Amino acid sequence: MIHIRPVSDLRNRYTDIERQVRTGQPVFLTKNGYGSMVVMSLEGYAALAQDTEAALDAADRAAEASPDRLTHDEVFARVRGRL
């Protein structure tokens, strides 16, 4: 279940928000009816960052193993061609 709360709850109901994020689910905060921020546990953030770091490390290894080098324009031309 997605938890959406007004940003004022961060100040007024901190303990409730903390309890929710400790279950492993992020809490989405809104301000004036629009998305403002996401609050998540340190463990959840670490897992998210770890996956991203692992993917970046794999990309670095793949780049080191390949002799091909592309310019900025070449990369974006290939991306546009696939879209």
PDB file of C-alpha atoms in Angstrom:
ATOM      1  CA  MET A   1       0.000   0.000   0.000  1.00  0.00           C
ATOM      2  CA  ILE A   2       1.286   3.468  -0.869  1.00  0.00           C
ATOM      3  CA  HIS A   3       1.420   5.891   2.054  1.00  0.00           C
ATOM      4  CA  ILE A   4       0.733   9.513   1.074  1.00  0.00           C
ATOM      5  CA  ARG A   5       0.746  12.156   3.777  1.00  0.00           C
ATOM      6  CA  PRO A   6       0.876  15.960   3.913  1.00  0.00           C
ATOM      7  CA  VAL A   7       4.350  17.331   4.623  1.00  0.00           C
ATOM      8  CA  SER A   8       3.022  18.894   7.837  1.00  0.00           C
ATOM      9  CA  ASP A   9       2.713  15.343   9.234  1.00  0.00           C
ATOM     10  CA  LEU A  10       6.508  15.175   9.226  1.00  0.00           C
ATOM     11  CA  ARG A  11       6.457  17.768  11.993  1.00  0.00           C
ATOM     12  CA  ASN A  12       3.151  16.915  13.671  1.00  0.00           C
ATOM     13  CA  ARG A  13       3.170  13.109  13.411  1.00  0.00           C
ATOM     14  CA  TYR A  14       6.842  12.211  13.096  1.00  0.00           C
ATOM     15  CA  THR A  15       6.493   9.051  15.192  1.00  0.00           C
ATOM     16  CA  ASP A  16       3.726   7.692  12.934  1.00  0.00           C
ATOM     17  CA  ILE A  17       5.807   8.338   9.815  1.00  0.00           C
ATOM     18  CA  GLU A  18       8.876   6.775  11.391  1.00  0.00           C
ATOM     19  CA  ARG A  19       6.852   3.677  12.271  1.00  0.00           C
ATOM     20  CA  GLN A  20       5.618   3.399   8.678  1.00  0.00           C
ATOM     21  CA  VAL A  21       9.050   3.696   7.075  1.00  0.00           C
ATOM     22  CA  ARG A  22      10.473   1.100   9.456  1.00  0.00           C
ATOM     23  CA  THR A  23       8.111  -1.429   7.865  1.00  0.00           C
ATOM     24  CA  GLY A  24      10.164  -1.012   4.681  1.00  0.00           C
ATOM     25  CA  GLN A  25       7.682   1.114   2.773  1.00  0.00           C
ATOM     26  CA  PRO A  26       8.444   4.727   1.863  1.00  0.00           C
ATOM     27  CA  VAL A  27       6.084   7.561   2.767  1.00  0.00           C
ATOM     28  CA  PHE A  28       5.279  10.086   0.034  1.00  0.00           C
ATOM     29  CA  LEU A  29       4.795  13.622   1.334  1.00  0.00           C
ATOM     30  CA  THR A  30       2.752  16.299  -0.404  1.00  0.00           C
ATOM     31  CA  LYS A  31       2.728  20.073  -0.137  1.00  0.00           C
ATOM     32  CA  ASN A  32      -0.295  22.014  -1.411  1.00  0.00           C
ATOM     33  CA  GLY A  33      -1.561  18.843  -3.064  1.00  0.00           C
ATOM     34  CA  TYR A  34       1.618  18.154  -5.048  1.00  0.00           C
ATOM     35  CA  GLY A  35       4.374  15.633  -4.442  1.00  0.00           C
ATOM     36  CA  SER A  36       7.139  17.145  -2.359  1.00  0.00           C
ATOM     37  CA  MET A  37       9.426  14.386  -1.074  1.00  0.00           C
ATOM     38  CA  VAL A  38       9.782  10.752  -0.123  1.00  0.00           C
ATOM     39  CA  VAL A  39      10.850   9.550   3.308  1.00  0.00           C
ATOM     40  CA  MET A  40      12.345   6.091   3.619  1.00  0.00           C
ATOM     41  CA  SER A  41      14.359   4.079   6.118  1.00  0.00           C
ATOM     42  CA  LEU A  42      18.147   4.054   6.038  1.00  0.00           C
ATOM     43  CA  GLU A  43      18.040   0.353   5.225  1.00  0.00           C
ATOM     44  CA  GLY A  44      15.701   0.958   2.286  1.00  0.00           C
ATOM     45  CA  TYR A  45      17.881   3.764   0.967  1.00  0.00           C
ATOM     46  CA  ALA A  46      21.050   1.695   1.354  1.00  0.00           C
ATOM     47  CA  ALA A  47      19.480  -1.159  -0.623  1.00  0.00           C
ATOM     48  CA  LEU A  48      18.376   1.237  -3.352  1.00  0.00           C
ATOM     49  CA  ALA A  49      21.782   2.901  -3.532  1.00  0.00           C
ATOM     50  CA  GLN A  50      23.579  -0.461  -3.481  1.00  0.00           C
ATOM     51  CA  ASP A  51      21.656  -1.666  -6.550  1.00  0.00           C
ATOM     52  CA  THR A  52      22.437   1.571  -8.376  1.00  0.00           C
ATOM     53  CA  GLU A  53      26.123   1.422  -7.436  1.00  0.00           C
ATOM     54  CA  ALA A  54      26.330  -2.199  -8.604  1.00  0.00           C
ATOM     55  CA  ALA A  55      24.797  -1.262 -11.971  1.00  0.00           C
ATOM     56  CA  LEU A  56      27.200   1.671 -12.373  1.00  0.00           C
ATOM     57  CA  ASP A  57      30.174  -0.554 -11.496  1.00  0.00           C
ATOM     58  CA  ALA A  58      29.043  -3.099 -14.119  1.00  0.00           C
ATOM     59  CA  ALA A  59      28.748  -0.325 -16.705  1.00  0.00           C
ATOM     60  CA  ASP A  60      32.256   0.896 -15.845  1.00  0.00           C
ATOM     61  CA  ARG A  61      33.656  -2.624 -16.286  1.00  0.00           C
ATOM     62  CA  ALA A  62      31.879  -2.991 -19.633  1.00  0.00           C
ATOM     63  CA  ALA A  63      33.256   0.361 -20.798  1.00  0.00           C
ATOM     64  CA  GLU A  64      36.796  -0.617 -19.778  1.00  0.00           C
ATOM     65  CA  ALA A  65      36.515  -3.906 -21.688  1.00  0.00           C
ATOM     66  CA  SER A  66      35.356  -2.238 -24.904  1.00  0.00           C
ATOM     67  CA  PRO A  67      37.667  -0.263 -27.163  1.00  0.00           C
ATOM     68  CA  ASP A  68      34.688   1.660 -28.611  1.00  0.00           C
ATOM     69  CA  ARG A  69      34.336   5.294 -27.608  1.00  0.00           C
ATOM     70  CA  LEU A  70      31.415   7.477 -28.637  1.00  0.00           C
ATOM     71  CA  THR A  71      30.936  11.206 -28.544  1.00  0.00           C
ATOM     72  CA  HIS A  72      28.006  12.822 -26.804  1.00  0.00           C
ATOM     73  CA  ASP A  73      26.285  13.408 -30.153  1.00  0.00           C
ATOM     74  CA  GLU A  74      26.766   9.782 -31.230  1.00  0.00           C
ATOM     75  CA  VAL A  75      25.262   8.434 -28.019  1.00  0.00           C
ATOM     76  CA  PHE A  76      22.183  10.629 -28.243  1.00  0.00           C
ATOM     77  CA  ALA A  77      21.748   9.903 -31.964  1.00  0.00           C
ATOM     78  CA  ARG A  78      21.659   6.178 -31.151  1.00  0.00           C
ATOM     79  CA  VAL A  79      19.158   6.733 -28.348  1.00  0.00           C
ATOM     80  CA  ARG A  80      16.918   8.850 -30.605  1.00  0.00           C
ATOM     81  CA  GLY A  81      17.158   6.171 -33.293  1.00  0.00           C
ATOM     82  CA  ARG A  82      15.848   3.548 -30.868  1.00  0.00           C
ATOM     83  CA  LEU A  83      12.952   5.731 -29.799  1.00  0.00           C
TER      84      LEU A  83
END
